[in-house]
PDB file of C-alpha atoms in Angstrom:
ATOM      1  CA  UNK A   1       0.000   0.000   0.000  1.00  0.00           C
ATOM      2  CA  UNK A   2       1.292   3.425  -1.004  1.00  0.00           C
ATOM      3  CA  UNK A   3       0.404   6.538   0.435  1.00  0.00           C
ATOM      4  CA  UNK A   4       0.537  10.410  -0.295  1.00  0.00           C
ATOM      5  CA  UNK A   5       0.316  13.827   0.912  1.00  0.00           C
ATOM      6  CA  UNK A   6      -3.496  13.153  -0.776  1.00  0.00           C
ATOM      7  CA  UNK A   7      -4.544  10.262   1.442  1.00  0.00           C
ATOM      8  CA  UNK A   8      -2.482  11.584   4.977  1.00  0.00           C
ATOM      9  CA  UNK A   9      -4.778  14.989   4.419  1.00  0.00           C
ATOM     10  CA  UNK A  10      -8.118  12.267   4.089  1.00  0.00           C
ATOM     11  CA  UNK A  11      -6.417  10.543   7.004  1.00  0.00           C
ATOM     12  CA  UNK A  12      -5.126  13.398   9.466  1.00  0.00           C
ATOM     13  CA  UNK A  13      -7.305  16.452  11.124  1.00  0.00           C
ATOM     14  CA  UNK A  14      -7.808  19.483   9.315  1.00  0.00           C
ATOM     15  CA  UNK A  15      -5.803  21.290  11.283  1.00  0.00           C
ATOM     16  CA  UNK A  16      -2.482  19.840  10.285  1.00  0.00           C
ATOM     17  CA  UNK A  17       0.394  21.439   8.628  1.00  0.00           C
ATOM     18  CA  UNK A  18       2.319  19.743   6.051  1.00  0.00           C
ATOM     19  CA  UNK A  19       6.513  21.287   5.384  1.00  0.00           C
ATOM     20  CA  UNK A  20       8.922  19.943   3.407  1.00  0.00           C
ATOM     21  CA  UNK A  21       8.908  17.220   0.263  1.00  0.00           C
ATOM     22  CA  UNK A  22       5.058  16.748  -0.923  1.00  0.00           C
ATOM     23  CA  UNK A  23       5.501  14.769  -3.839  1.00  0.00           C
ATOM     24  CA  UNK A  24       6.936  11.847  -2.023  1.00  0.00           C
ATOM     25  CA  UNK A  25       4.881   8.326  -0.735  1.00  0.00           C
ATOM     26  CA  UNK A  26       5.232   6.046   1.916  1.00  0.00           C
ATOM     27  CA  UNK A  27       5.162   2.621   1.631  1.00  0.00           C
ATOM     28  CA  UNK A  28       4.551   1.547   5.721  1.00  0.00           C
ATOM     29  CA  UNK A  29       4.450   2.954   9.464  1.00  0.00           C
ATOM     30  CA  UNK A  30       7.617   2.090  11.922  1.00  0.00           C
ATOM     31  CA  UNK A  31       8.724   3.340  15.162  1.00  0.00           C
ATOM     32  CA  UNK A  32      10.614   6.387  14.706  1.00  0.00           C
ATOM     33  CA  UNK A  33      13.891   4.456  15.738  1.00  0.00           C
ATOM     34  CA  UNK A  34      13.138   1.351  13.723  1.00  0.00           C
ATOM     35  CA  UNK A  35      11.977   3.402  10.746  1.00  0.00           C
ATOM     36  CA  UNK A  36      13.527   3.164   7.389  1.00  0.00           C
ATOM     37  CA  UNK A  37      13.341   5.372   4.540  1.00  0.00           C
ATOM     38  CA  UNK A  38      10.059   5.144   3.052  1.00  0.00           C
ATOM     39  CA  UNK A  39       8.132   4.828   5.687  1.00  0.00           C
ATOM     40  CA  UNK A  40       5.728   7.153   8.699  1.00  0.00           C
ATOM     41  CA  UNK A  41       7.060   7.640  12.204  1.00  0.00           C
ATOM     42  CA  UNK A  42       6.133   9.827  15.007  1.00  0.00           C
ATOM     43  CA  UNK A  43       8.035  11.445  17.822  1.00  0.00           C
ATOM     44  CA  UNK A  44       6.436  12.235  21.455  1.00  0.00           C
ATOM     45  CA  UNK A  45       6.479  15.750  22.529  1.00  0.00           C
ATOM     46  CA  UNK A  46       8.758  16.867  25.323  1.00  0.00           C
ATOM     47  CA  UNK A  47      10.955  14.695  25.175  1.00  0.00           C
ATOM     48  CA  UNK A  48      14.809  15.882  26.000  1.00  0.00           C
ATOM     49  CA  UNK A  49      16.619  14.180  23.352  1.00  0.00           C
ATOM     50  CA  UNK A  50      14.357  14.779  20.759  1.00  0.00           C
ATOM     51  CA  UNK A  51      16.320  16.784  18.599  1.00  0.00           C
ATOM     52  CA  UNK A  52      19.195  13.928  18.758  1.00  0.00           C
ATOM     53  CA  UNK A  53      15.895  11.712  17.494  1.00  0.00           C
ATOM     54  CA  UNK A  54      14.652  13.508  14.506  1.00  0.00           C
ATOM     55  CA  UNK A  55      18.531  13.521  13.316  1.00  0.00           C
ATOM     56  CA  UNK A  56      19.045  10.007  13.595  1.00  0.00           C
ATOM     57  CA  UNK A  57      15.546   8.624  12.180  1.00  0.00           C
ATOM     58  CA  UNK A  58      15.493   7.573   8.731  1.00  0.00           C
ATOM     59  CA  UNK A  59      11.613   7.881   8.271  1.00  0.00           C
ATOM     60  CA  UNK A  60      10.592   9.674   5.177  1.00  0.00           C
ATOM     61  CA  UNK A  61       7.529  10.988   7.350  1.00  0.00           C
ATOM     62  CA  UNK A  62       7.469  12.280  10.613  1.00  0.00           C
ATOM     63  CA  UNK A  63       4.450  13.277  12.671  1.00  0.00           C
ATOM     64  CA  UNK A  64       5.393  15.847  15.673  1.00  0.00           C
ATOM     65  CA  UNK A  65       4.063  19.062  17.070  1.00  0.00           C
ATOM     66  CA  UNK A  66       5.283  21.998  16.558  1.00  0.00           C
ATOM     67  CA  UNK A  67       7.973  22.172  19.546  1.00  0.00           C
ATOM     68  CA  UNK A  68       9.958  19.566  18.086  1.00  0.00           C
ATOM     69  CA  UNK A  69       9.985  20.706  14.253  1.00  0.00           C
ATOM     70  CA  UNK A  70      11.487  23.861  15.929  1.00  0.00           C
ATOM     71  CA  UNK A  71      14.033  22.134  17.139  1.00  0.00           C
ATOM     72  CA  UNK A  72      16.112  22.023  13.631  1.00  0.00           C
ATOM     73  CA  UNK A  73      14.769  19.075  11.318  1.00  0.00           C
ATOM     74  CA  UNK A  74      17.865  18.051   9.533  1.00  0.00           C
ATOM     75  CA  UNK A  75      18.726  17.724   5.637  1.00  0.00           C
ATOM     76  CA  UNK A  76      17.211  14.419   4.902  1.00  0.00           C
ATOM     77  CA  UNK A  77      14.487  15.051   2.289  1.00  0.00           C
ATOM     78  CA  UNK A  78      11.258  14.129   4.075  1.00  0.00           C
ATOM     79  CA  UNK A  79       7.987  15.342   4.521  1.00  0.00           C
ATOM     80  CA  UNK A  80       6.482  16.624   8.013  1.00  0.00           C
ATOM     81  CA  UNK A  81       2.851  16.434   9.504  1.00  0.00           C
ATOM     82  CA  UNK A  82       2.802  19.451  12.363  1.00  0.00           C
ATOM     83  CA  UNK A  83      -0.198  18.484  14.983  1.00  0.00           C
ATOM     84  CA  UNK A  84      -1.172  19.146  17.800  1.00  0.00           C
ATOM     85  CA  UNK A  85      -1.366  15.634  18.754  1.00  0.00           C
ATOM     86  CA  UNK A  86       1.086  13.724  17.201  1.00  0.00           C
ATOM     87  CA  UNK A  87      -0.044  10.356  18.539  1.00  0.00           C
ATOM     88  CA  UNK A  88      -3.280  10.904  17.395  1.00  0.00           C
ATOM     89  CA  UNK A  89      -2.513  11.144  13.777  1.00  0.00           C
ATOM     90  CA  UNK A  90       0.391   8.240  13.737  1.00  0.00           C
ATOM     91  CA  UNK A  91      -3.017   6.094  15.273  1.00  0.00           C
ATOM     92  CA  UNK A  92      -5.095   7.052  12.375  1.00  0.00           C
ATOM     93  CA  UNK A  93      -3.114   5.599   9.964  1.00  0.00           C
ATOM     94  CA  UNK A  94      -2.774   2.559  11.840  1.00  0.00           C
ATOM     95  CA  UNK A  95      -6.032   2.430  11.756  1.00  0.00           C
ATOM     96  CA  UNK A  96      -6.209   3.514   7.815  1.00  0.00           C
ATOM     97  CA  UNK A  97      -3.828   0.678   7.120  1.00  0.00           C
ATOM     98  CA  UNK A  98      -5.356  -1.892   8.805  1.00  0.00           C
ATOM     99  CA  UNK A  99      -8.755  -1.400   7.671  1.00  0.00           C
ATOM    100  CA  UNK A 100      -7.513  -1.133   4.113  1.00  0.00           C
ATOM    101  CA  UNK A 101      -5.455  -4.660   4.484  1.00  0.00           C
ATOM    102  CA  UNK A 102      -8.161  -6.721   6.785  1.00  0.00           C
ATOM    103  CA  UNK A 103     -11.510  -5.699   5.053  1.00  0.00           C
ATOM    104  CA  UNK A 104     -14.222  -8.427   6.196  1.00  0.00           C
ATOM    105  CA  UNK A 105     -17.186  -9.244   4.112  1.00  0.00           C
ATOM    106  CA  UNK A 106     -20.177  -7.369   5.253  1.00  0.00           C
ATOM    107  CA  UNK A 107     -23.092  -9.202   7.104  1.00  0.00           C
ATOM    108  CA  UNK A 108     -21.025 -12.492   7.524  1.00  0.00           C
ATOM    109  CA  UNK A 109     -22.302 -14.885   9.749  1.00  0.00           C
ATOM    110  CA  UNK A 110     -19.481 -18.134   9.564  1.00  0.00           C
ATOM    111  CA  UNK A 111     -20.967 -21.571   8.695  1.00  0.00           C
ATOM    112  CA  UNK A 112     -20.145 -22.829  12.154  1.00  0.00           C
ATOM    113  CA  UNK A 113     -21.881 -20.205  13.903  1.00  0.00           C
ATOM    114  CA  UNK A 114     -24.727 -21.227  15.779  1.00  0.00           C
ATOM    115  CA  UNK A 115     -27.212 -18.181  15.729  1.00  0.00           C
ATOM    116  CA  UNK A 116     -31.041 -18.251  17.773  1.00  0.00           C
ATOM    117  CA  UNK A 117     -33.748 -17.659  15.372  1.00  0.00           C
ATOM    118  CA  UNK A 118     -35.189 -15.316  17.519  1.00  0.00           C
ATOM    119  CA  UNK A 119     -31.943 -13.537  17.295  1.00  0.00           C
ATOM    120  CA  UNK A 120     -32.178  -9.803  16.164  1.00  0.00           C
ATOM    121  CA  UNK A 121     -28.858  -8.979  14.237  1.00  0.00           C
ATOM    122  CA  UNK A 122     -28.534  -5.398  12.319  1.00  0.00           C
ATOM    123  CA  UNK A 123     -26.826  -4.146   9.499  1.00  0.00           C
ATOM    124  CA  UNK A 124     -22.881  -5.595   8.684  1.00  0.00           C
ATOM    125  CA  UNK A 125     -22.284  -7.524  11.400  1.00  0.00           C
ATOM    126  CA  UNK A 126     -20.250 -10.525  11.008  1.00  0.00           C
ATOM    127  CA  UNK A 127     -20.148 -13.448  13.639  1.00  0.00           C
ATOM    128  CA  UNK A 128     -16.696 -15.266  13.386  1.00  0.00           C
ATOM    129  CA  UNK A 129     -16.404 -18.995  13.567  1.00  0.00           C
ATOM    130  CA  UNK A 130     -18.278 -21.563  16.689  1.00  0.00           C
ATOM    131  CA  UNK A 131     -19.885 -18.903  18.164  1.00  0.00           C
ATOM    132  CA  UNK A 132     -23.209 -19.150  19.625  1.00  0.00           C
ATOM    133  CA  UNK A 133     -25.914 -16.798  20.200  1.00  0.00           C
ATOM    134  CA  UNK A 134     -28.831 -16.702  22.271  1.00  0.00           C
ATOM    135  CA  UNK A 135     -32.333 -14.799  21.561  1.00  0.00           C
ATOM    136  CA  UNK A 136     -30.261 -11.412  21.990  1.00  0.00           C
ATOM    137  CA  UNK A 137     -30.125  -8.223  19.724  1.00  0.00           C
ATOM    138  CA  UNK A 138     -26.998  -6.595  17.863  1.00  0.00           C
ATOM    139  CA  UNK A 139     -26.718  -3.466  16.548  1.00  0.00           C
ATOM    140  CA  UNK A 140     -25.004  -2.214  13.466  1.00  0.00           C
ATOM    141  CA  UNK A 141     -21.487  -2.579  12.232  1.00  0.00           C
ATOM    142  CA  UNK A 142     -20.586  -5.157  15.160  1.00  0.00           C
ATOM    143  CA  UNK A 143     -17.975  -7.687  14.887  1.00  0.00           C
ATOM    144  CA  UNK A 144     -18.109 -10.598  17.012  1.00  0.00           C
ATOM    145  CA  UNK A 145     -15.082 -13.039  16.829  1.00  0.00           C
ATOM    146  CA  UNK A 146     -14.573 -16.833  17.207  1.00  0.00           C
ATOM    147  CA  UNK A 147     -15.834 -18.930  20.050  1.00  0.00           C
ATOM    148  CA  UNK A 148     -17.727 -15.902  21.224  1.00  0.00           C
ATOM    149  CA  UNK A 149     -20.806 -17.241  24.182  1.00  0.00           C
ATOM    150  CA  UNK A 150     -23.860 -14.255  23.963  1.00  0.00           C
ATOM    151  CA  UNK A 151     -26.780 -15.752  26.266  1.00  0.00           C
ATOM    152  CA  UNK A 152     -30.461 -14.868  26.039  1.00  0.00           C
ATOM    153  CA  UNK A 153     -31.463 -11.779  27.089  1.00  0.00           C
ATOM    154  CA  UNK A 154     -28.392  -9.406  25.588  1.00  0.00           C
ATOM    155  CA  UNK A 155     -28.512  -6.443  24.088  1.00  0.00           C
ATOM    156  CA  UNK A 156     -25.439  -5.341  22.247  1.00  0.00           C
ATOM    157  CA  UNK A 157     -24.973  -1.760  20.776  1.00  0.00           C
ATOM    158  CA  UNK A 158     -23.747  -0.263  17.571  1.00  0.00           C
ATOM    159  CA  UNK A 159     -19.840  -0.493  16.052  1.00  0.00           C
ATOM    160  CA  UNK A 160     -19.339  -3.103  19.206  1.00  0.00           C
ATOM    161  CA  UNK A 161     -16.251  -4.856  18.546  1.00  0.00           C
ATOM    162  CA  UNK A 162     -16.068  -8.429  20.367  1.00  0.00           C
ATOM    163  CA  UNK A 163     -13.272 -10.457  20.347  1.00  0.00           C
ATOM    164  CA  UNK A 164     -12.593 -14.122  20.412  1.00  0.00           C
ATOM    165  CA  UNK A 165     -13.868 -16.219  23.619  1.00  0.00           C
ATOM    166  CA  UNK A 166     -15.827 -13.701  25.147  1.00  0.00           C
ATOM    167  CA  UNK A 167     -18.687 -14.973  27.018  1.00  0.00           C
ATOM    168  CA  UNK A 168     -21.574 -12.232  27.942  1.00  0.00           C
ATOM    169  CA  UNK A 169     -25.061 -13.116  29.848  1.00  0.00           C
ATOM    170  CA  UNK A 170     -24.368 -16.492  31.818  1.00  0.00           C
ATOM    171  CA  UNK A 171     -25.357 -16.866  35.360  1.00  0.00           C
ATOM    172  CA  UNK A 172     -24.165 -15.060  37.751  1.00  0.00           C
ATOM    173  CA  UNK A 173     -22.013 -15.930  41.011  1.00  0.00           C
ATOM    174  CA  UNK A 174     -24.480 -15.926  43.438  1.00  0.00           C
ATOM    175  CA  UNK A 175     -25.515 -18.199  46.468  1.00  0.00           C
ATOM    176  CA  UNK A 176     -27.800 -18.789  49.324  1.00  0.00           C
ATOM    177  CA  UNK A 177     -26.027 -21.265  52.052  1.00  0.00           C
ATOM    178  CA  UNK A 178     -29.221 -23.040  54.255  1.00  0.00           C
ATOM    179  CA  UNK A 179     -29.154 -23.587  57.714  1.00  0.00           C
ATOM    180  CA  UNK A 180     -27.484 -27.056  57.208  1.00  0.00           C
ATOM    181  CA  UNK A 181     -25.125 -25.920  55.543  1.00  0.00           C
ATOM    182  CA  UNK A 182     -25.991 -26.730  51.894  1.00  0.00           C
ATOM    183  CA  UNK A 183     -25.354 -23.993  49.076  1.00  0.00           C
ATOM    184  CA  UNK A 184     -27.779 -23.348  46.496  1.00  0.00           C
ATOM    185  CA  UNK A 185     -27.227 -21.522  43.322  1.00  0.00           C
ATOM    186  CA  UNK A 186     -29.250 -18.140  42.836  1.00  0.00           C
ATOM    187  CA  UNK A 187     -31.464 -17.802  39.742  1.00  0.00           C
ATOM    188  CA  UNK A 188     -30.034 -15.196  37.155  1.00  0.00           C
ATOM    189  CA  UNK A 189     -32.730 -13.994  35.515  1.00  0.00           C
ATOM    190  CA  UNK A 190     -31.768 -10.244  34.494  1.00  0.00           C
ATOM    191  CA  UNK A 191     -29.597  -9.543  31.206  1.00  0.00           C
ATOM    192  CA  UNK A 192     -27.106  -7.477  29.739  1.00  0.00           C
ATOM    193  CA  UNK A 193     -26.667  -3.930  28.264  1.00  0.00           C
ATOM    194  CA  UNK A 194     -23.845  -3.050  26.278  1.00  0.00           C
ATOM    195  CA  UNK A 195     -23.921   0.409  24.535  1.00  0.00           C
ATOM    196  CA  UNK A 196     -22.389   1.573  21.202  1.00  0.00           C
ATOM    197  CA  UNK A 197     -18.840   1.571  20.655  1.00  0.00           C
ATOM    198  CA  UNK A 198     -17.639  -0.463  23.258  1.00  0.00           C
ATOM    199  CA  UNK A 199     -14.562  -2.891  22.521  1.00  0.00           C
ATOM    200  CA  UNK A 200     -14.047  -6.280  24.583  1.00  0.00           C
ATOM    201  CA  UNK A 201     -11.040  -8.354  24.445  1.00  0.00           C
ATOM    202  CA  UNK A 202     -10.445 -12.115  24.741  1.00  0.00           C
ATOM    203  CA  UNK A 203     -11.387 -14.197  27.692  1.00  0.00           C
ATOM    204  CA  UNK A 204     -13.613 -11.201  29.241  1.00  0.00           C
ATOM    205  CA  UNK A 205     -16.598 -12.501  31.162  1.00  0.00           C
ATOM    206  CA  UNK A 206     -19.963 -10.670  31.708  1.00  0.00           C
ATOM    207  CA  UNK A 207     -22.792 -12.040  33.770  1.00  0.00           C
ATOM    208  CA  UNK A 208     -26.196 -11.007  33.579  1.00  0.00           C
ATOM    209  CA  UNK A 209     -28.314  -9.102  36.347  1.00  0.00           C
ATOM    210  CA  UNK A 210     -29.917 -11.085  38.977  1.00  0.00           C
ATOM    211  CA  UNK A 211     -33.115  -8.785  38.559  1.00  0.00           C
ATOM    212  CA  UNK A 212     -32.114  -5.830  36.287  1.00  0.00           C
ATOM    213  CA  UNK A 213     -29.157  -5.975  34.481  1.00  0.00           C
ATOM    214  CA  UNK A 214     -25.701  -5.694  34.285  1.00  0.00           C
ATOM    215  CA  UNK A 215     -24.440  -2.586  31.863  1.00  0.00           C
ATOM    216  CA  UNK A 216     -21.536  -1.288  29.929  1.00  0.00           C
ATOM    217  CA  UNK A 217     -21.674   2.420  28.596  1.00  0.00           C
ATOM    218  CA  UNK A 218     -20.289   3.914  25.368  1.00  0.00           C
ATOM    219  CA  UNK A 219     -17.027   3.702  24.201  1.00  0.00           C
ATOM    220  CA  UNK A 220     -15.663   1.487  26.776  1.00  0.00           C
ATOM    221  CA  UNK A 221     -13.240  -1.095  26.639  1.00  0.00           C
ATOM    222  CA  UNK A 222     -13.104  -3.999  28.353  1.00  0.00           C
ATOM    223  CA  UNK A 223      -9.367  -6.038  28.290  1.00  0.00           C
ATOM    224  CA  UNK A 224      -8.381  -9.541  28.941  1.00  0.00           C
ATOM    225  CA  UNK A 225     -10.029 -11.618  31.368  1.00  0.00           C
ATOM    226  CA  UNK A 226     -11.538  -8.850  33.119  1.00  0.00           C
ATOM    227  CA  UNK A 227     -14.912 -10.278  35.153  1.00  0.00           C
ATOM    228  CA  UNK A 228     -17.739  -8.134  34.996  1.00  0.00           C
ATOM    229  CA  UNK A 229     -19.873  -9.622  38.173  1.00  0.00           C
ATOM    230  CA  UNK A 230     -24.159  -9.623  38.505  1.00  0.00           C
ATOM    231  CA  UNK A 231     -25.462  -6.290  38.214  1.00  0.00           C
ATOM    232  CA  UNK A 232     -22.751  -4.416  37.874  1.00  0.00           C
ATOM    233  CA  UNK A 233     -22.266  -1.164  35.610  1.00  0.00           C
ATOM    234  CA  UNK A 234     -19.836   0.580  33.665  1.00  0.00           C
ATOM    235  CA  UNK A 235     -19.805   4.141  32.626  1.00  0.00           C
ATOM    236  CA  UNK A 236     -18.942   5.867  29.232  1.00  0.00           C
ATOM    237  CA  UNK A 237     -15.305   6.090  27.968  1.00  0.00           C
ATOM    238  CA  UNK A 238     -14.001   3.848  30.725  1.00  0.00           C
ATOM    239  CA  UNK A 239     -11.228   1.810  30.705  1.00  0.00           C
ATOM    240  CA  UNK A 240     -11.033  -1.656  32.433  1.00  0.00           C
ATOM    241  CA  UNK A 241      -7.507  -3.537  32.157  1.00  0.00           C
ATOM    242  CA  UNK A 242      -6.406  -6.977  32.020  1.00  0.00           C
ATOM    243  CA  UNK A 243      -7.494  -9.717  35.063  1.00  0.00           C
ATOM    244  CA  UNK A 244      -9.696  -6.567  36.905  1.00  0.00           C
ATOM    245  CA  UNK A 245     -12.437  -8.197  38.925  1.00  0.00           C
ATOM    246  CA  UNK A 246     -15.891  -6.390  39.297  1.00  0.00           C
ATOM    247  CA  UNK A 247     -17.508  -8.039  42.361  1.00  0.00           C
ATOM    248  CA  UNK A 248     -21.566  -8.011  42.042  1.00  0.00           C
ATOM    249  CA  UNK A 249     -22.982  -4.741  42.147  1.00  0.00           C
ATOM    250  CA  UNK A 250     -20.108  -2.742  41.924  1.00  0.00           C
ATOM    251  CA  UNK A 251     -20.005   0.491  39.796  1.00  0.00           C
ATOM    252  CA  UNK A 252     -17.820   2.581  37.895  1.00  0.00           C
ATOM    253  CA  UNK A 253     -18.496   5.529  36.257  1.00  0.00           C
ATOM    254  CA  UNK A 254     -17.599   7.250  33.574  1.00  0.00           C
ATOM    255  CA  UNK A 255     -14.114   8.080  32.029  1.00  0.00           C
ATOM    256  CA  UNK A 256     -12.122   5.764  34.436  1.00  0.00           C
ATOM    257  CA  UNK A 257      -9.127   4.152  33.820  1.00  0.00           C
ATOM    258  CA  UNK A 258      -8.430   0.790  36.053  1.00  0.00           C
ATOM    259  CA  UNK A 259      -5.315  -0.660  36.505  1.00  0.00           C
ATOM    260  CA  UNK A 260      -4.529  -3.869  35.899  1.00  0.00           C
ATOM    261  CA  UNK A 261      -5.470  -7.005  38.238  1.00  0.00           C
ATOM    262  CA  UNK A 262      -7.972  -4.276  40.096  1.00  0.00           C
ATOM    263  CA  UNK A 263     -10.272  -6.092  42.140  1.00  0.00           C
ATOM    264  CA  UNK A 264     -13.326  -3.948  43.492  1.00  0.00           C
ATOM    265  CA  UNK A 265     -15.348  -5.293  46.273  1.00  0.00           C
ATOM    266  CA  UNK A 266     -19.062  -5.421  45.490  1.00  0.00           C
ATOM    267  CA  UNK A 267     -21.373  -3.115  45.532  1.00  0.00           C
ATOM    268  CA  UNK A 268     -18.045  -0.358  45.729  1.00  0.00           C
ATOM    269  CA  UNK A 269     -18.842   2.750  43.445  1.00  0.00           C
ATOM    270  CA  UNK A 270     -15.949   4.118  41.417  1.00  0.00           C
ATOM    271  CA  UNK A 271     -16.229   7.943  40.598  1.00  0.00           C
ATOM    272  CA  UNK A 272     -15.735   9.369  37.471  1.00  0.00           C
ATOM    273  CA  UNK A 273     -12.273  10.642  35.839  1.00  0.00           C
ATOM    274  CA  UNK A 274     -10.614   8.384  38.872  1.00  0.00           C
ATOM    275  CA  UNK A 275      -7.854   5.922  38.716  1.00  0.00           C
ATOM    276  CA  UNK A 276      -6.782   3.106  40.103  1.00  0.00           C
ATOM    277  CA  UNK A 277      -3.075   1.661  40.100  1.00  0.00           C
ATOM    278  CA  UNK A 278      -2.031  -2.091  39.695  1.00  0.00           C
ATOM    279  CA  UNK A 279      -3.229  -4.584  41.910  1.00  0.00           C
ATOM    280  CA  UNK A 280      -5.259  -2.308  43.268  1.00  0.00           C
ATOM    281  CA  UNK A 281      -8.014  -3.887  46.090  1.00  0.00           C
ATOM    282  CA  UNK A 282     -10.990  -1.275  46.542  1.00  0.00           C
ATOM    283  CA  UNK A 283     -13.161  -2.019  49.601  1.00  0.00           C
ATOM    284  CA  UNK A 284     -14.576   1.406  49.597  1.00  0.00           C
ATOM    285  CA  UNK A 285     -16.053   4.185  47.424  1.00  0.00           C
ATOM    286  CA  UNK A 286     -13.677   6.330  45.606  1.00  0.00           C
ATOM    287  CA  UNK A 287     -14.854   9.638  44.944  1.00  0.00           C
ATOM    288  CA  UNK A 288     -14.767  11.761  41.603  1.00  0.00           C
ATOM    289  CA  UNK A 289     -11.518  12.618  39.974  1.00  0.00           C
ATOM    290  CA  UNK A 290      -9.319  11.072  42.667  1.00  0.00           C
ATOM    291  CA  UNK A 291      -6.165   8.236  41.903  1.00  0.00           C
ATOM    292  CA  UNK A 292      -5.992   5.359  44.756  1.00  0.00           C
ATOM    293  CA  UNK A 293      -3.577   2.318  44.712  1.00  0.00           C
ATOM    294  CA  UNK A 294      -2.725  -0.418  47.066  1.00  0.00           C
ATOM    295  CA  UNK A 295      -4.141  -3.077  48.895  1.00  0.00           C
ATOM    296  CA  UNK A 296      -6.264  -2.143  50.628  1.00  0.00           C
ATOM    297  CA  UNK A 297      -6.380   0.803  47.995  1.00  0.00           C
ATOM    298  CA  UNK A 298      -6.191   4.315  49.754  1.00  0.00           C
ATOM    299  CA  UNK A 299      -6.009   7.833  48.095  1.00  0.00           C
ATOM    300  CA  UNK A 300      -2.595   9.247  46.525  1.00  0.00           C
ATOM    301  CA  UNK A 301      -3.598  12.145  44.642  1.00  0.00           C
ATOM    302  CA  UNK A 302      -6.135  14.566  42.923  1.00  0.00           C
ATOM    303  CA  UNK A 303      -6.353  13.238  38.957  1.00  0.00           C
ATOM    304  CA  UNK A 304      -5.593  16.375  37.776  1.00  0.00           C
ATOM    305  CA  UNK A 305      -6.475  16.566  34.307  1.00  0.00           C
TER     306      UNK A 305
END
């Protein structure tokens, strides 16, 4: 695949600036140290050796902000994208190539899938191989990968992008223990909400509500093996990393980043715009816009943003 100054002005924000060589094309994206000529790197801003970077790279494209083009860009003949987020742009055309090298057929539903009749799918949304789906709806433009489990009683959003061995709307992990000392299962009979957007990685659980229902808000993402207990809810634009543990009941709200192997006791509420740190172990409410760590986690700072 070859691009141009044409395609990285489709691909980049408006407000971009564009100096040196224009006629040239690019032929691939590196890091900026790995880069060779012919191909798009980026540099982070304020960094203290930068200048020492954009003189030693060999890409034939580099994406920086302003700061570091001032900084003396050196004789190679290259072409420069000024923005105001560099990583921005340099994730764009990740995104540009890989969509242009790994286009999926539209509305594909693989031979092996098993699907419910009662199953209401929308608009180009492909099902990847031995997955099974319950009596559940799925909006538009959602991918669902191999070996992918979506119970009864699931409703999936728009764009949703699930990965391979996801499992979303089985019972839930709850149990009464009798006076003799015998434990019996509790019913499940709520379901699952998952808004537009959202992104899911492999081996992430979900269980559906007891009553009500368990919830994930727009433009989340959910990573590896993260365990998304009975009832519990998500905000918008939150991230939840790898092997994070969301007891029943628990909430977090929106914009939240959570660190990986977090483990949040139920029924704990997580403000929004707070973060957690690895291995964090919540036992209490954390408030808006605040960082905790540590087990048991405890406050460390304002998240100033």
């Amino acid at each position: 695949m070859l691009l141009d100054i044409a395609v990285l002005k489709e691909i980049f924000s408006v407000d971009c600036v564009y100096v040196g060589n224009k006629s040239l094309t690019f032929n691939g994206i590196n890091t900026v140290y790995d880069a060779v000529e012919g191909q798009i790197a980026w540099i982070k801003p304020n960094v203290k050796n930068n200048a020492e970077i954009l003189s030693n790279t060999n890409a034939s494209c580099i994406i920086c902000n302003e700061e570091t083009f001032n900084l003396g860009n050196s004789e190679k003949q290259r072409l420069y994208v000024i923005s105001k987020d560099p990583k921005l742009e340099y994730f764009k055309v990740l995104k540009h190539i890989r969509n242009s090298t790994n286009k999926k057929p539209l509305s594909a539903i693989h031979e092996t899938a098993i699907v419910d009749k009662n199953c209401i799918i929308g608009k180009n949304v492909t099902i990847g191989a031995y997955s099974v789906i319950g009596s559940c709806t799925i909006g538009d433009n959602t991918q669902i990968g191999e070996f992918v489990k979506i119970f009864d009683s699931v409703t999936i959003g728009a764009n949703v992008l699930i990965r391979e061995n996801v499992s979303i709307g089985g019972e839930g992990f709850g149990f009464y223990t009798h006076s003799d000392g015998t434990v019996e299962h509790i019913p499940h009979i709520g379901s699952v909400k998952i808004g537009n957007n959202v992104q899911i990685f492999p081996f992430a659980n979900i269980d559906r509500g007891t009553l009500g229902s368990t919830e994930i808000g727009n433009g989340s993402v959910i990573d590896h093996y993260v365990h998304v207990g009975h009832n519990s809810k998500i905000g918008e634009s939150t991230i939840v990393c790898a092997n994070s543990v969301l007891a029943g009941g628990s909430k977090i709200n929106n914009r939240c980043f959570i660190g990986v192997n977090t483990l949040l006791k139920e029924k704990c509420e997580i403000g929004s715009d707070s973060i957690t740190g690895i291995g964090a172990v919540v036992v209490k409410n954390i408030p808006d816009s605040e960082v905790w760590v540590g087990n048991p986690a405890k406050f460390l700072k304002k998240n100033e943003k």
